[in-house]
Amino acid sequence: MAVPKRQARLIGWIAPTILVGLWQLSIVTGLIRFRYFPTPVAVARALHTLAVSGELYKNTAHTVSVTLIAWVIASVLGIAIGLVVGLSVPLWKGVMASIDVLRSLPIIALVPVGVIIFGFTLKLEIVIAAYAAMWPTVVNTISGVRQTRAELLDVGKMLRLSTIERLRKLIFPSSLPLIMVGLRLGLGLSLVLTVVSEIVGTPKGIGNALISAEQALHPGQMFAYILVVGLVGYLLNGVFLYLAHFFSPEERSRGMAK
Amino acid sequence: MPELIKQDEVVYQVLDLSVNLRRRGQERVILESLSFDVLKKECLSIVGPSGTGKTTLLRALAGLVPYSGSVKFHGETLNGPASDVVLVFQDYVNALLRWRTVQKNVALGIEGRIPKEQCQERIDEAIETVGLQNYRDSYPWELSGGMQQRVQIARALAMKPKVLLFDEPFGSLDAMTREGLQDELLRVRSVFQTTCVFITHDIDEAVYLGDRLMLLSGSPASLTFELDIPLGASRNQILTKESGEFLGYRHQVYEQMRKAHGGSQATG
């Protein structure tokens, strides 16, 4: 069943509207009796106050910039490590087990280690987020490189491309779809870990504001920040996908065909 | 009459060629002691049932697999892909770069090696030769299978090779497209005077395209039959294929193929 795009978007709003309505109703009517559970209206009011005071902007800007800085570092490192490991069979055999262990280790468990090393600093945020965001890119780049079709490599030999040319013109572009998957997962993780280190103790950003609001018994503000984190995650992912579409001819034409 | 052939007329001189390949840790002899020449400007068809090692033979000529014995290309021992030789792969989907347009695919082997203008000229010439001038900026996945294979042929032609190796290039195309491309290949050959080695399991195709034909069969594979096909340079899908000579050659090859299979099977 093909639903027109605009109509589909409208339909998508129905469920959240009903949920928010129910939330408001159940508190107003006394169905829910938690003292610190705010109504959607209270959350909206808190959001407005935060926006007007400039605090919202300051905290969001901090979290978003740390997320992006960490992500860029993670992406560069991740792609570089992925290419090197993916291209060398002995290296791949030697380190793949270690990579699997390291990336399966829940990264949040390493946050305390980071705190011991760096204290509650900007460095902590960036290092933790970059570390987390790097693994999906490493792993996906490795599989991308290793899944390069043998036919393509033969073409490179047949047309007498140099090693660098083969890497740049054949292996990298053919791995790109998987690398993009890694980058996208990494972006999400980078935001999560940035907020986590802010919640744990870095005195800046959305995570810190969220936990401060909780401790100051401002549930409205707390929920407002939760909403903002969700929105930031959604927007970062959206911008990433838009850019990916924009730069990929294959994706672009598919989008047009729809 | 090999002793009458001048040395500079010989492109490939293959003597006692054997190829072993490792598959799942087991070493298997694919080709055993093949000897033949490929002559300048001829089209040599190599036929054989599927799985005999035709592709392996072609890859050996391309310098893509290690071999034992002697393969001389223009008098020099072949180790690794030689310049002036391009292989056209059967699997055009994976042989083309799906992130590059037709034009950029054709450029792959020459870009950055010759001056820009000259490069563009060669690209245009190759694209026009295969009749894709209206699809320069299309992507491979926007084209039909036949057109994609043309892109691959154009990419090979842009390298201005002396030798073209074809690995069942039309194997996965429908009959109409295949015949169109066969004629195109004959035309390209007459224009560029390229030496061709053409591998196929389709006997009609082998006879139609070849000036000479060799039958590869057995396991490990060896050359079991050779045939000259003096049908001339201008061939026609209808007239040539209905001519008595064509049918005679076809008959001989079929018979030999059956013999090689112990008479029990038709060709595959």
Short mmCIF file of C-alpha atoms in Angstrom, two decimals:
data_model
loop_
_atom_site.label_atom_id
_atom_site.label_comp_id
_atom_site.label_asym_id
_atom_site.label_seq_id
_atom_site.Cartn_x
_atom_site.Cartn_y
_atom_site.Cartn_z
CA MET A 1 0.00 0.00 0.00
CA ALA A 2 1.58 3.23 -1.11
CA VAL A 3 0.79 6.12 1.18
CA PRO A 4 1.66 9.58 -0.17
CA LYS A 5 4.64 11.08 1.64
CA ARG A 6 2.81 14.03 3.18
CA GLN A 7 -0.03 11.83 4.33
CA ALA A 8 2.43 9.36 5.83
CA ARG A 9 4.02 12.21 7.76
CA LEU A 10 0.66 13.29 9.15
CA ILE A 11 -0.16 9.73 10.14
CA GLY A 12 3.19 9.58 11.92
CA TRP A 13 2.09 12.46 14.19
CA ILE A 14 -1.04 10.70 15.39
CA ALA A 15 0.57 8.29 17.85
CA PRO A 16 2.80 10.83 19.66
CA THR A 17 -0.06 13.36 19.85
CA ILE A 18 -2.33 10.81 21.47
CA LEU A 19 0.44 9.73 23.87
CA VAL A 20 1.21 13.29 24.95
CA GLY A 21 -2.52 13.94 25.35
CA LEU A 22 -2.91 10.86 27.54
CA TRP A 23 0.13 11.89 29.57
CA GLN A 24 -1.33 15.35 30.24
CA LEU A 25 -4.77 13.94 31.01
CA SER A 26 -3.57 11.23 33.38
CA ILE A 27 -1.66 13.75 35.52
CA VAL A 28 -4.37 16.41 35.45
CA THR A 29 -7.02 13.91 36.43
CA GLY A 30 -4.80 12.50 39.16
CA LEU A 31 -4.44 9.11 37.53
CA ILE A 32 -0.67 9.33 38.01
CA ARG A 33 0.36 10.64 41.43
CA PHE A 34 4.13 10.97 41.26
CA ARG A 35 5.08 14.28 42.74
CA TYR A 36 7.96 14.86 40.38
CA PHE A 37 6.35 13.76 37.18
CA PRO A 38 5.62 16.94 35.21
CA THR A 39 2.85 17.46 32.70
CA PRO A 40 3.75 18.06 29.05
CA VAL A 41 2.62 21.62 29.51
CA ALA A 42 5.05 22.07 32.40
CA VAL A 43 7.84 20.59 30.26
CA ALA A 44 7.02 23.00 27.45
CA ARG A 45 7.07 25.90 29.89
CA ALA A 46 10.45 24.80 31.28
CA LEU A 47 11.80 24.49 27.75
CA HIS A 48 10.66 28.01 27.03
CA THR A 49 12.31 29.38 30.18
CA LEU A 50 15.58 27.61 29.35
CA ALA A 51 15.51 28.86 25.79
CA VAL A 52 14.90 32.45 26.84
CA SER A 53 17.67 32.39 29.47
CA GLY A 54 20.18 31.19 26.86
CA GLU A 55 21.09 28.21 29.00
CA LEU A 56 19.56 25.75 26.57
CA TYR A 57 21.59 27.10 23.70
CA LYS A 58 24.83 27.11 25.70
CA ASN A 59 24.44 23.53 26.90
CA THR A 60 23.27 22.19 23.56
CA ALA A 61 26.10 23.92 21.73
CA HIS A 62 28.62 22.36 24.11
CA THR A 63 27.26 18.85 23.78
CA VAL A 64 26.88 19.04 20.01
CA SER A 65 30.37 20.41 19.46
CA VAL A 66 31.97 17.80 21.73
CA THR A 67 29.95 15.09 19.95
CA LEU A 68 31.10 16.27 16.56
CA ILE A 69 34.75 16.80 17.52
CA ALA A 70 34.92 13.34 19.07
CA TRP A 71 33.17 11.85 16.07
CA VAL A 72 35.55 13.41 13.57
CA ILE A 73 38.57 12.15 15.53
CA ALA A 74 36.95 8.72 15.80
CA SER A 75 36.14 8.65 12.09
CA VAL A 76 39.63 9.54 10.94
CA LEU A 77 41.24 7.05 13.32
CA GLY A 78 38.61 4.41 12.64
CA ILE A 79 38.95 4.56 8.86
CA ALA A 80 42.75 4.60 9.06
CA ILE A 81 42.92 1.62 11.41
CA GLY A 82 40.22 -0.18 9.43
CA LEU A 83 42.04 0.27 6.14
CA VAL A 84 45.38 -0.88 7.51
CA VAL A 85 43.96 -3.94 9.26
CA GLY A 86 41.61 -4.77 6.38
CA LEU A 87 44.38 -4.64 3.80
CA SER A 88 46.89 -6.81 5.60
CA VAL A 89 45.88 -10.42 6.07
CA PRO A 90 48.54 -11.24 8.71
CA LEU A 91 47.65 -8.12 10.68
CA TRP A 92 43.95 -8.93 10.39
CA LYS A 93 44.53 -12.45 11.70
CA GLY A 94 46.66 -11.09 14.51
CA VAL A 95 44.44 -8.33 15.85
CA MET A 96 40.87 -9.26 14.93
CA ALA A 97 40.31 -11.21 18.16
CA SER A 98 41.56 -8.27 20.23
CA ILE A 99 39.34 -5.86 18.31
CA ASP A 100 36.32 -8.07 18.91
CA VAL A 101 37.00 -8.18 22.64
CA LEU A 102 37.65 -4.45 22.92
CA ARG A 103 34.57 -3.42 21.02
CA SER A 104 32.29 -5.84 22.85
CA LEU A 105 33.37 -4.43 26.20
CA PRO A 106 30.56 -2.11 27.33
CA ILE A 107 32.17 1.28 26.90
CA ILE A 108 30.27 2.80 29.79
CA ALA A 109 32.28 0.52 32.07
CA LEU A 110 35.38 2.38 30.95
CA VAL A 111 34.05 5.80 31.93
CA PRO A 112 35.36 5.50 35.53
CA VAL A 113 38.78 4.61 34.14
CA GLY A 114 38.64 7.75 32.06
CA VAL A 115 37.66 9.78 35.08
CA ILE A 116 40.71 8.52 36.98
CA ILE A 117 42.99 9.41 34.10
CA PHE A 118 41.54 12.72 32.95
CA GLY A 119 39.32 13.95 35.78
CA PHE A 120 36.10 15.72 34.84
CA THR A 121 37.50 17.64 31.92
CA LEU A 122 36.71 18.35 28.32
CA LYS A 123 39.42 15.85 27.47
CA LEU A 124 37.49 13.12 29.27
CA GLU A 125 34.36 13.81 27.25
CA ILE A 126 36.17 13.83 23.94
CA VAL A 127 38.34 10.78 24.63
CA ILE A 128 35.45 8.66 25.91
CA ALA A 129 33.13 9.64 23.06
CA ALA A 130 35.83 9.23 20.41
CA TYR A 131 36.82 5.85 21.79
CA ALA A 132 33.23 4.63 21.65
CA ALA A 133 32.54 6.07 18.22
CA MET A 134 35.68 4.61 16.72
CA TRP A 135 34.81 0.91 16.96
CA PRO A 136 31.88 0.73 14.58
CA THR A 137 33.94 2.58 11.98
CA VAL A 138 36.96 0.31 12.53
CA VAL A 139 34.91 -2.87 12.26
CA ASN A 140 32.84 -1.74 9.28
CA THR A 141 35.84 -0.41 7.40
CA ILE A 142 37.62 -3.73 7.90
CA SER A 143 34.65 -5.69 6.55
CA GLY A 144 34.22 -3.22 3.71
CA VAL A 145 37.82 -3.61 2.62
CA ARG A 146 37.77 -7.38 3.00
CA GLN A 147 34.56 -7.65 1.02
CA THR A 148 36.04 -5.90 -2.00
CA ARG A 149 35.23 -8.18 -4.91
CA ALA A 150 38.12 -10.17 -6.33
CA GLU A 151 36.87 -9.19 -9.80
CA LEU A 152 37.43 -5.54 -8.97
CA LEU A 153 40.98 -6.21 -7.82
CA ASP A 154 41.62 -8.15 -11.03
CA VAL A 155 40.36 -5.15 -12.99
CA GLY A 156 42.88 -3.03 -11.13
CA LYS A 157 45.70 -5.41 -12.04
CA MET A 158 44.52 -5.68 -15.65
CA LEU A 159 44.43 -1.91 -16.10
CA ARG A 160 47.80 -1.75 -14.34
CA LEU A 161 46.73 0.58 -11.55
CA SER A 162 49.33 1.27 -8.88
CA THR A 163 48.78 0.16 -5.29
CA ILE A 164 47.74 3.67 -4.26
CA GLU A 165 45.37 3.93 -7.22
CA ARG A 166 43.82 0.58 -6.36
CA LEU A 167 43.26 1.74 -2.82
CA ARG A 168 41.89 5.13 -3.80
CA LYS A 169 39.86 4.20 -6.87
CA LEU A 170 38.71 0.65 -6.15
CA ILE A 171 38.97 -0.52 -2.55
CA PHE A 172 37.96 2.67 -0.73
CA PRO A 173 34.92 3.56 -2.86
CA SER A 174 33.68 -0.03 -2.88
CA SER A 175 33.96 -0.14 0.94
CA LEU A 176 32.29 3.23 1.33
CA PRO A 177 28.72 2.00 1.89
CA LEU A 178 29.89 -0.07 4.88
CA ILE A 179 32.16 2.69 6.13
CA MET A 180 29.14 4.99 6.09
CA VAL A 181 27.23 2.53 8.26
CA GLY A 182 30.10 2.63 10.74
CA LEU A 183 30.25 6.41 10.69
CA ARG A 184 26.53 6.67 11.32
CA LEU A 185 26.60 4.26 14.26
CA GLY A 186 29.65 6.13 15.56
CA LEU A 187 27.83 9.45 15.46
CA GLY A 188 25.03 8.07 17.62
CA LEU A 189 27.49 6.56 20.09
CA SER A 190 29.50 9.74 20.25
CA LEU A 191 26.42 11.67 21.40
CA VAL A 192 25.47 9.00 23.93
CA LEU A 193 28.91 8.89 25.50
CA THR A 194 29.27 12.66 25.54
CA VAL A 195 26.03 12.92 27.50
CA VAL A 196 27.10 10.05 29.76
CA SER A 197 30.34 11.72 30.77
CA GLU A 198 28.42 14.94 31.37
CA ILE A 199 25.96 13.09 33.56
CA VAL A 200 28.78 11.41 35.44
CA GLY A 201 30.55 14.64 36.23
CA THR A 202 31.82 16.90 33.48
CA PRO A 203 30.34 20.24 34.55
CA LYS A 204 29.00 21.30 31.15
CA GLY A 205 26.51 20.38 28.46
CA ILE A 206 23.09 18.80 28.24
CA GLY A 207 23.96 15.80 30.39
CA ASN A 208 25.20 18.00 33.20
CA ALA A 209 22.15 20.32 32.95
CA LEU A 210 19.88 17.29 33.00
CA ILE A 211 21.39 15.85 36.15
CA SER A 212 21.53 19.27 37.83
CA ALA A 213 17.83 19.79 37.11
CA GLU A 214 17.12 16.41 38.65
CA GLN A 215 19.12 17.18 41.77
CA ALA A 216 17.53 20.64 42.08
CA LEU A 217 14.08 19.02 41.86
CA HIS A 218 13.16 20.70 38.60
CA PRO A 219 11.45 17.80 36.83
CA GLY A 220 10.12 20.08 34.11
CA GLN A 221 13.62 21.16 33.12
CA MET A 222 14.90 17.62 33.36
CA PHE A 223 12.31 16.39 30.91
CA ALA A 224 12.95 19.39 28.70
CA TYR A 225 16.61 18.34 28.43
CA ILE A 226 15.65 14.74 27.76
CA LEU A 227 13.55 16.02 24.90
CA VAL A 228 16.45 18.10 23.64
CA VAL A 229 18.89 15.18 23.69
CA GLY A 230 16.41 13.13 21.70
CA LEU A 231 16.01 15.92 19.22
CA VAL A 232 19.77 16.41 18.86
CA GLY A 233 20.24 12.70 18.17
CA TYR A 234 17.46 12.73 15.62
CA LEU A 235 18.80 15.82 13.87
CA LEU A 236 22.43 14.65 13.78
CA ASN A 237 21.31 11.40 12.19
CA GLY A 238 19.06 13.27 9.77
CA VAL A 239 21.81 15.66 8.66
CA PHE A 240 24.20 12.73 8.24
CA LEU A 241 21.74 10.82 6.07
CA TYR A 242 20.97 13.91 4.02
CA LEU A 243 24.67 14.51 3.34
CA ALA A 244 25.22 10.84 2.54
CA HIS A 245 22.40 10.95 0.00
CA PHE A 246 23.72 14.15 -1.41
CA PHE A 247 27.16 12.69 -2.09
CA SER A 248 26.10 9.27 -3.34
CA PRO A 249 24.81 9.23 -6.92
CA GLU A 250 23.27 5.83 -6.41
CA GLU A 251 21.28 6.96 -3.38
CA ARG A 252 20.37 10.23 -5.02
CA SER A 253 18.84 8.60 -8.06
CA ARG A 254 16.96 6.18 -5.85
CA GLY A 255 15.56 9.08 -3.90
CA MET A 256 14.45 10.73 -7.11
CA ALA A 257 12.84 7.57 -8.38
CA LYS A 258 10.64 7.36 -5.33
CA MET B 1 52.69 -24.81 -40.71
CA PRO B 2 54.13 -23.18 -37.62
CA GLU B 3 57.69 -23.25 -38.96
CA LEU B 4 56.68 -20.87 -41.75
CA ILE B 5 55.38 -18.26 -39.34
CA LYS B 6 57.71 -15.33 -38.74
CA GLN B 7 58.63 -14.68 -35.13
CA ASP B 8 57.18 -11.19 -35.11
CA GLU B 9 53.82 -12.59 -36.16
CA VAL B 10 53.56 -14.53 -32.93
CA VAL B 11 51.92 -12.70 -30.04
CA TYR B 12 51.81 -15.48 -27.50
CA GLN B 13 54.03 -18.50 -27.58
CA VAL B 14 52.79 -21.03 -25.06
CA LEU B 15 54.87 -24.10 -24.35
CA ASP B 16 54.00 -26.85 -21.93
CA LEU B 17 51.79 -24.58 -19.81
CA SER B 18 50.40 -26.08 -16.62
CA VAL B 19 48.42 -24.37 -13.91
CA ASN B 20 47.77 -25.69 -10.42
CA LEU B 21 45.28 -23.96 -8.19
CA ARG B 22 44.73 -24.39 -4.48
CA ARG B 23 41.18 -24.81 -3.47
CA ARG B 24 40.26 -25.47 0.15
CA GLY B 25 43.81 -26.41 0.92
CA GLN B 26 43.95 -28.93 -1.90
CA GLU B 27 46.24 -28.45 -4.82
CA ARG B 28 44.52 -29.35 -8.06
CA VAL B 29 45.95 -29.50 -11.57
CA ILE B 30 43.63 -27.40 -13.73
CA LEU B 31 45.59 -27.20 -16.96
CA GLU B 32 48.18 -29.73 -18.06
CA SER B 33 50.89 -29.14 -20.59
CA LEU B 34 49.22 -26.92 -23.17
CA SER B 35 51.20 -25.71 -26.14
CA PHE B 36 49.92 -23.26 -28.72
CA ASP B 37 50.60 -19.94 -30.39
CA VAL B 38 48.43 -16.90 -30.73
CA LEU B 39 49.14 -15.05 -33.94
CA LYS B 40 49.02 -11.35 -34.61
CA LYS B 41 45.58 -9.96 -35.54
CA GLU B 42 43.85 -13.31 -35.38
CA CYS B 43 40.86 -14.16 -33.26
CA LEU B 44 41.45 -17.41 -31.47
CA SER B 45 38.34 -19.04 -30.03
CA ILE B 46 38.75 -21.46 -27.20
CA VAL B 47 35.74 -23.66 -26.49
CA GLY B 48 35.15 -26.26 -23.89
CA PRO B 49 32.48 -27.43 -21.48
CA SER B 50 31.84 -25.36 -18.37
CA GLY B 51 34.32 -25.93 -15.59
CA THR B 52 37.19 -27.21 -17.75
CA GLY B 53 39.53 -24.36 -16.96
CA LYS B 54 38.99 -22.02 -19.90
CA THR B 55 38.94 -19.03 -17.60
CA THR B 56 42.09 -20.21 -15.88
CA LEU B 57 43.83 -20.46 -19.24
CA LEU B 58 42.78 -16.92 -20.09
CA ARG B 59 43.87 -15.63 -16.70
CA ALA B 60 47.25 -17.26 -17.26
CA LEU B 61 47.57 -15.38 -20.56
CA ALA B 62 46.56 -12.21 -18.73
CA GLY B 63 49.29 -12.77 -16.16
CA LEU B 64 46.80 -13.08 -13.31
CA VAL B 65 47.69 -16.62 -12.17
CA PRO B 66 51.03 -18.27 -11.56
CA TYR B 67 51.87 -21.03 -14.03
CA SER B 68 54.58 -23.47 -14.82
CA GLY B 69 55.98 -24.00 -18.29
CA SER B 70 56.67 -21.16 -20.62
CA VAL B 71 54.43 -18.35 -21.82
CA LYS B 72 56.14 -15.82 -24.01
CA PHE B 73 54.44 -12.58 -24.91
CA HIS B 74 56.14 -10.87 -27.85
CA GLY B 75 59.12 -13.08 -27.17
CA GLU B 76 59.42 -12.20 -23.50
CA THR B 77 58.54 -14.43 -20.59
CA LEU B 78 55.27 -13.38 -19.05
CA ASN B 79 55.20 -12.68 -15.35
CA GLY B 80 52.34 -10.52 -14.23
CA PRO B 81 49.92 -8.50 -16.37
CA ALA B 82 51.64 -7.29 -19.53
CA SER B 83 51.03 -3.87 -20.95
CA ASP B 84 49.03 -3.95 -24.20
CA VAL B 85 46.86 -6.79 -22.92
CA VAL B 86 43.41 -6.28 -21.43
CA LEU B 87 41.01 -8.90 -20.21
CA VAL B 88 37.27 -8.36 -20.56
CA PHE B 89 35.59 -10.13 -17.68
CA GLN B 90 32.42 -12.16 -17.87
CA ASP B 91 31.00 -10.62 -14.72
CA TYR B 92 30.48 -7.06 -15.92
CA VAL B 93 28.48 -6.10 -12.84
CA ASN B 94 31.50 -6.52 -10.59
CA ALA B 95 34.05 -5.46 -13.18
CA LEU B 96 32.53 -1.98 -13.52
CA LEU B 97 32.77 0.69 -10.84
CA ARG B 98 29.18 1.35 -9.89
CA TRP B 99 30.08 4.74 -8.36
CA ARG B 100 31.49 6.01 -11.65
CA THR B 101 29.65 7.14 -14.76
CA VAL B 102 30.20 5.37 -18.08
CA GLN B 103 32.72 7.99 -19.05
CA LYS B 104 34.65 7.73 -15.80
CA ASN B 105 34.62 3.94 -15.98
CA VAL B 106 36.14 4.08 -19.44
CA ALA B 107 38.74 6.53 -18.13
CA LEU B 108 39.89 4.22 -15.33
CA GLY B 109 42.90 2.75 -17.11
CA ILE B 110 44.19 5.93 -18.79
CA GLU B 111 43.31 8.89 -16.55
CA GLY B 112 46.33 10.67 -15.17
CA ARG B 113 48.67 8.83 -17.51
CA ILE B 114 48.24 10.79 -20.69
CA PRO B 115 47.46 14.48 -21.22
CA LYS B 116 43.88 15.41 -20.39
CA GLU B 117 42.75 16.30 -23.90
CA GLN B 118 44.20 13.17 -25.38
CA CYS B 119 42.56 11.17 -22.61
CA GLN B 120 39.16 12.69 -23.37
CA GLU B 121 39.64 11.98 -27.06
CA ARG B 122 40.38 8.34 -26.38
CA ILE B 123 37.41 8.04 -24.06
CA ASP B 124 35.08 9.57 -26.63
CA GLU B 125 36.45 7.35 -29.36
CA ALA B 126 36.01 4.21 -27.27
CA ILE B 127 32.50 5.16 -26.19
CA GLU B 128 31.48 5.94 -29.74
CA THR B 129 32.96 2.68 -30.99
CA VAL B 130 30.59 0.72 -28.76
CA GLY B 131 27.70 3.10 -29.49
CA LEU B 132 27.15 4.50 -26.01
CA GLN B 133 27.60 8.22 -26.83
CA ASN B 134 24.16 8.98 -25.38
CA TYR B 135 24.98 7.30 -22.09
CA ARG B 136 28.26 9.01 -21.18
CA ASP B 137 26.95 10.29 -17.87
CA SER B 138 24.82 7.31 -16.92
CA TYR B 139 25.81 4.96 -14.14
CA PRO B 140 26.34 1.26 -14.91
CA TRP B 141 23.32 0.22 -12.86
CA GLU B 142 21.13 2.40 -15.03
CA LEU B 143 22.10 0.39 -18.12
CA SER B 144 21.04 -3.00 -19.46
CA GLY B 145 23.41 -5.96 -19.21
CA GLY B 146 24.45 -5.65 -22.84
CA MET B 147 25.23 -1.97 -22.44
CA GLN B 148 27.23 -2.62 -19.30
CA GLN B 149 29.34 -5.15 -21.15
CA ARG B 150 29.88 -2.54 -23.87
CA VAL B 151 31.18 -0.16 -21.21
CA GLN B 152 33.70 -2.78 -20.19
CA ILE B 153 34.75 -3.30 -23.81
CA ALA B 154 35.07 0.48 -24.24
CA ARG B 155 37.23 0.66 -21.12
CA ALA B 156 39.49 -2.01 -22.62
CA LEU B 157 39.61 -0.25 -26.01
CA ALA B 158 40.57 3.06 -24.39
CA MET B 159 43.79 1.37 -23.25
CA LYS B 160 44.59 0.81 -26.96
CA PRO B 161 45.56 -2.78 -26.29
CA LYS B 162 47.32 -4.98 -28.82
CA VAL B 163 45.57 -8.01 -27.37
CA LEU B 164 42.06 -8.39 -26.01
CA LEU B 165 41.21 -11.42 -23.93
CA PHE B 166 37.51 -12.18 -23.66
CA ASP B 167 36.22 -14.41 -20.89
CA GLU B 168 32.76 -15.49 -22.00
CA PRO B 169 31.81 -11.85 -22.24
CA PHE B 170 28.34 -12.47 -23.60
CA GLY B 171 27.56 -15.56 -21.52
CA SER B 172 24.93 -13.96 -19.33
CA LEU B 173 23.18 -11.95 -22.03
CA ASP B 174 20.06 -12.83 -23.97
CA ALA B 175 20.40 -14.21 -27.52
CA MET B 176 19.48 -11.00 -29.34
CA THR B 177 21.87 -8.81 -27.36
CA ARG B 178 24.57 -11.41 -27.67
CA GLU B 179 24.37 -11.51 -31.46
CA GLY B 180 24.42 -7.72 -31.60
CA LEU B 181 27.57 -7.65 -29.50
CA GLN B 182 29.19 -10.42 -31.54
CA ASP B 183 28.84 -8.30 -34.66
CA GLU B 184 30.07 -5.27 -32.79
CA LEU B 185 33.12 -7.22 -31.74
CA LEU B 186 33.84 -8.22 -35.34
CA ARG B 187 33.53 -4.56 -36.34
CA VAL B 188 35.77 -3.33 -33.54
CA ARG B 189 38.35 -5.92 -34.48
CA SER B 190 38.39 -4.89 -38.11
CA VAL B 191 38.81 -1.24 -37.10
CA PHE B 192 41.44 -1.66 -34.40
CA GLN B 193 43.18 -4.75 -35.81
CA THR B 194 43.41 -6.16 -32.31
CA THR B 195 44.49 -9.70 -31.60
CA CYS B 196 41.74 -11.51 -29.71
CA VAL B 197 41.47 -14.62 -27.61
CA PHE B 198 37.84 -15.43 -27.05
CA ILE B 199 36.59 -17.97 -24.59
CA THR B 200 33.11 -19.43 -24.68
CA HIS B 201 31.17 -22.62 -24.16
CA ASP B 202 28.90 -21.68 -27.04
CA ILE B 203 30.14 -23.50 -30.14
CA ASP B 204 28.18 -21.31 -32.57
CA GLU B 205 29.71 -18.22 -31.05
CA ALA B 206 33.19 -19.71 -31.12
CA VAL B 207 32.93 -20.61 -34.82
CA TYR B 208 31.25 -17.33 -35.75
CA LEU B 209 33.91 -15.16 -34.12
CA GLY B 210 37.05 -17.21 -34.53
CA ASP B 211 39.67 -17.37 -37.25
CA ARG B 212 40.91 -20.42 -35.45
CA LEU B 213 39.38 -22.58 -32.77
CA MET B 214 40.80 -24.77 -30.05
CA LEU B 215 38.91 -27.26 -27.93
CA LEU B 216 39.82 -27.52 -24.28
CA SER B 217 38.56 -30.59 -22.43
CA GLY B 218 39.29 -33.21 -19.85
CA SER B 219 40.35 -32.95 -16.25
CA PRO B 220 43.06 -31.74 -15.96
CA ALA B 221 42.28 -29.91 -19.15
CA SER B 222 44.30 -30.17 -22.31
CA LEU B 223 43.89 -29.05 -25.91
CA THR B 224 42.24 -31.87 -27.82
CA PHE B 225 41.31 -30.34 -31.15
CA GLU B 226 42.25 -27.43 -33.37
CA LEU B 227 40.47 -26.04 -36.39
CA ASP B 228 41.05 -23.20 -38.86
CA ILE B 229 37.93 -21.25 -39.72
CA PRO B 230 38.63 -19.34 -42.92
CA LEU B 231 35.25 -17.65 -43.16
CA GLY B 232 36.82 -14.25 -43.93
CA ALA B 233 36.53 -10.98 -42.10
CA SER B 234 32.99 -9.97 -43.01
CA ARG B 235 30.56 -12.32 -41.38
CA ASN B 236 26.82 -12.07 -41.10
CA GLN B 237 24.54 -13.49 -38.44
CA ILE B 238 22.09 -14.92 -40.98
CA LEU B 239 24.09 -15.69 -44.09
CA THR B 240 27.26 -16.90 -42.40
CA LYS B 241 25.40 -19.04 -39.92
CA GLU B 242 23.38 -20.65 -42.70
CA SER B 243 26.34 -21.26 -44.96
CA GLY B 244 27.49 -24.82 -45.56
CA GLU B 245 31.02 -24.00 -44.43
CA PHE B 246 29.85 -22.61 -41.11
CA LEU B 247 27.63 -25.61 -40.48
CA GLY B 248 30.48 -27.92 -41.45
CA TYR B 249 32.86 -26.35 -38.90
CA ARG B 250 30.15 -26.35 -36.29
CA HIS B 251 29.51 -30.04 -36.97
CA GLN B 252 33.18 -30.91 -36.54
CA VAL B 253 33.45 -29.08 -33.26
CA TYR B 254 30.30 -30.67 -31.87
CA GLU B 255 31.58 -34.08 -32.84
CA GLN B 256 34.94 -33.48 -31.19
CA MET B 257 33.29 -32.14 -28.09
CA ARG B 258 31.16 -35.27 -27.82
CA LYS B 259 34.14 -37.46 -28.35
CA ALA B 260 35.95 -35.68 -25.57
CA HIS B 261 32.99 -36.34 -23.33
CA GLY B 262 32.98 -40.04 -24.10
CA GLY B 263 29.99 -39.65 -26.45
CA SER B 264 27.58 -39.69 -23.58
CA GLN B 265 26.76 -36.05 -23.18
CA ALA B 266 25.70 -33.19 -25.33
CA THR B 267 27.65 -30.01 -24.87
CA GLY B 268 27.07 -27.84 -21.88
#
